[in-house]
Amino acid sequence: MTTVEKKESYSNPTKITKTNSKYECLDCGHQFVSLSAAKRCTNCCSEEIHAIQR
């Protein structure tokens, strides 16, 4: 049951913060220059392997 809740939180593509004209994925902390790239990162953070690399 906790795994399902975790999946739901990771599948949210809006967990992006903007700092100094860069966009940061809140799931793994990677920074990107474009919002679309950051959104792709949050989408792939729903994969367990990527989430473990935080």
Coordinates of N, CA and C in Angstrom, one line a residue:
M1 N 0.8 -1.2 0.0 CA 0.0 0.0 0.0 C 0.9 1.3 0.0
T2 N 2.0 1.2 0.7 CA 2.9 2.4 0.7 C 3.5 2.6 -0.6
T3 N 3.7 1.5 -1.4 CA 4.4 1.6 -2.7 C 3.4 2.4 -3.6
V4 N 2.1 2.1 -3.5 CA 1.2 2.8 -4.4 C 1.2 4.3 -4.1
E5 N 1.2 4.7 -2.8 CA 1.2 6.1 -2.5 C 2.4 6.7 -3.0
K6 N 3.6 6.0 -2.9 CA 4.8 6.6 -3.4 C 4.8 6.8 -4.9
K7 N 4.2 5.8 -5.6 CA 4.1 6.0 -7.0 C 3.3 7.2 -7.4
E8 N 2.2 7.4 -6.7 CA 1.3 8.5 -7.0 C 2.0 9.9 -6.8
S9 N 2.8 10.0 -5.7 CA 3.5 11.2 -5.5 C 4.6 11.4 -6.5
Y10 N 5.3 10.3 -7.0 CA 6.3 10.5 -8.0 C 5.8 10.8 -9.3
S11 N 4.5 10.3 -9.6 CA 4.0 10.5 -11.0 C 3.5 12.0 -11.2
N12 N 3.6 12.8 -10.1 CA 3.1 14.2 -10.3 C 4.2 15.0 -11.0
P13 N 3.9 15.4 -12.2 CA 5.0 16.1 -13.0 C 5.2 17.6 -12.7
T14 N 4.5 18.1 -11.6 CA 4.6 19.5 -11.3 C 5.6 19.8 -10.1
K15 N 6.4 18.7 -9.7 CA 7.3 19.0 -8.6 C 8.6 19.6 -9.2
I16 N 8.5 20.8 -9.6 CA 9.7 21.5 -10.2 C 9.7 22.9 -9.5
T17 N 10.9 23.3 -9.1 CA 11.1 24.6 -8.6 C 12.0 25.4 -9.5
K18 N 11.8 26.7 -9.6 CA 12.7 27.5 -10.4 C 13.6 28.3 -9.5
T19 N 14.9 28.1 -9.8 CA 15.9 28.9 -9.0 C 17.0 29.5 -10.0
N20 N 17.1 30.8 -9.9 CA 18.1 31.4 -10.7 C 18.1 31.0 -12.2
S21 N 16.9 31.2 -12.8 CA 16.6 30.8 -14.2 C 16.9 29.4 -14.6
K22 N 17.0 28.5 -13.6 CA 17.1 27.1 -13.8 C 15.9 26.4 -13.2
Y23 N 15.6 25.3 -13.7 CA 14.5 24.5 -13.2 C 15.0 23.2 -12.5
E24 N 14.6 23.0 -11.3 CA 15.2 21.9 -10.5 C 14.1 20.9 -10.2
C25 N 14.4 19.6 -10.5 CA 13.4 18.5 -10.2 C 13.5 18.2 -8.7
L26 N 12.4 18.3 -8.0 CA 12.4 18.1 -6.6 C 12.6 16.7 -6.2
D27 N 12.4 15.8 -7.2 CA 12.5 14.3 -6.8 C 14.0 13.9 -6.7
C28 N 14.8 14.4 -7.6 CA 16.2 13.9 -7.6 C 17.2 15.1 -7.5
G29 N 16.8 16.3 -7.6 CA 17.7 17.5 -7.5 C 18.4 17.9 -8.7
H30 N 18.2 17.2 -9.8 CA 18.9 17.6 -11.1 C 18.3 18.9 -11.6
Q31 N 19.2 19.7 -12.1 CA 18.8 21.1 -12.6 C 18.8 21.1 -14.2
F32 N 17.8 21.8 -14.7 CA 17.7 21.9 -16.2 C 17.5 23.4 -16.6
V33 N 17.8 23.7 -17.8 CA 17.6 25.1 -18.3 C 16.2 25.3 -18.8
S34 N 15.5 24.2 -19.2 CA 14.2 24.4 -19.7 C 13.2 23.6 -18.9
L35 N 12.0 24.1 -18.8 CA 10.9 23.5 -18.0 C 10.5 22.2 -18.6
S36 N 10.5 22.0 -19.9 CA 10.1 20.8 -20.6 C 11.1 19.7 -20.2
A37 N 12.4 20.0 -20.1 CA 13.3 18.9 -19.7 C 13.1 18.5 -18.3
A38 N 12.8 19.5 -17.4 CA 12.6 19.2 -16.0 C 11.4 18.3 -15.8
K39 N 10.4 18.6 -16.6 CA 9.1 17.8 -16.6 C 9.4 16.4 -17.0
R40 N 10.2 16.2 -18.0 CA 10.6 14.8 -18.4 C 11.3 14.1 -17.3
C41 N 12.2 14.9 -16.5 CA 12.9 14.3 -15.4 C 11.9 13.8 -14.3
T42 N 11.0 14.6 -14.0 CA 10.0 14.2 -12.9 C 9.2 13.1 -13.4
N43 N 8.9 13.0 -14.6 CA 8.2 11.8 -15.1 C 9.0 10.5 -15.0
C44 N 10.3 10.6 -15.3 CA 11.2 9.4 -15.2 C 11.5 9.1 -13.8
C45 N 11.3 10.1 -12.9 CA 11.5 9.8 -11.4 C 10.5 8.9 -10.9
S46 N 9.4 8.6 -11.6 CA 8.4 7.6 -11.2 C 9.0 6.2 -11.3
E47 N 10.1 6.1 -12.0 CA 10.7 4.8 -12.1 C 11.5 4.6 -10.8
E48 N 11.4 3.4 -10.2 CA 12.0 3.1 -8.9 C 13.6 3.3 -9.0
I49 N 14.2 2.9 -10.1 CA 15.6 2.9 -10.2 C 16.1 4.3 -10.2
H50 N 15.4 5.2 -10.9 CA 15.8 6.6 -10.8 C 15.6 7.2 -9.5
A51 N 14.5 6.9 -8.8 CA 14.2 7.5 -7.5 C 15.2 7.1 -6.5
I52 N 15.8 5.9 -6.6 CA 16.8 5.4 -5.7 C 18.1 6.2 -5.7
Q53 N 18.4 6.8 -6.9 CA 19.6 7.6 -7.1 C 19.5 9.0 -6.5
R54 N 18.5 9.3 -5.8 CA 18.4 10.7 -5.2 C 19.5 11.1 -4.4

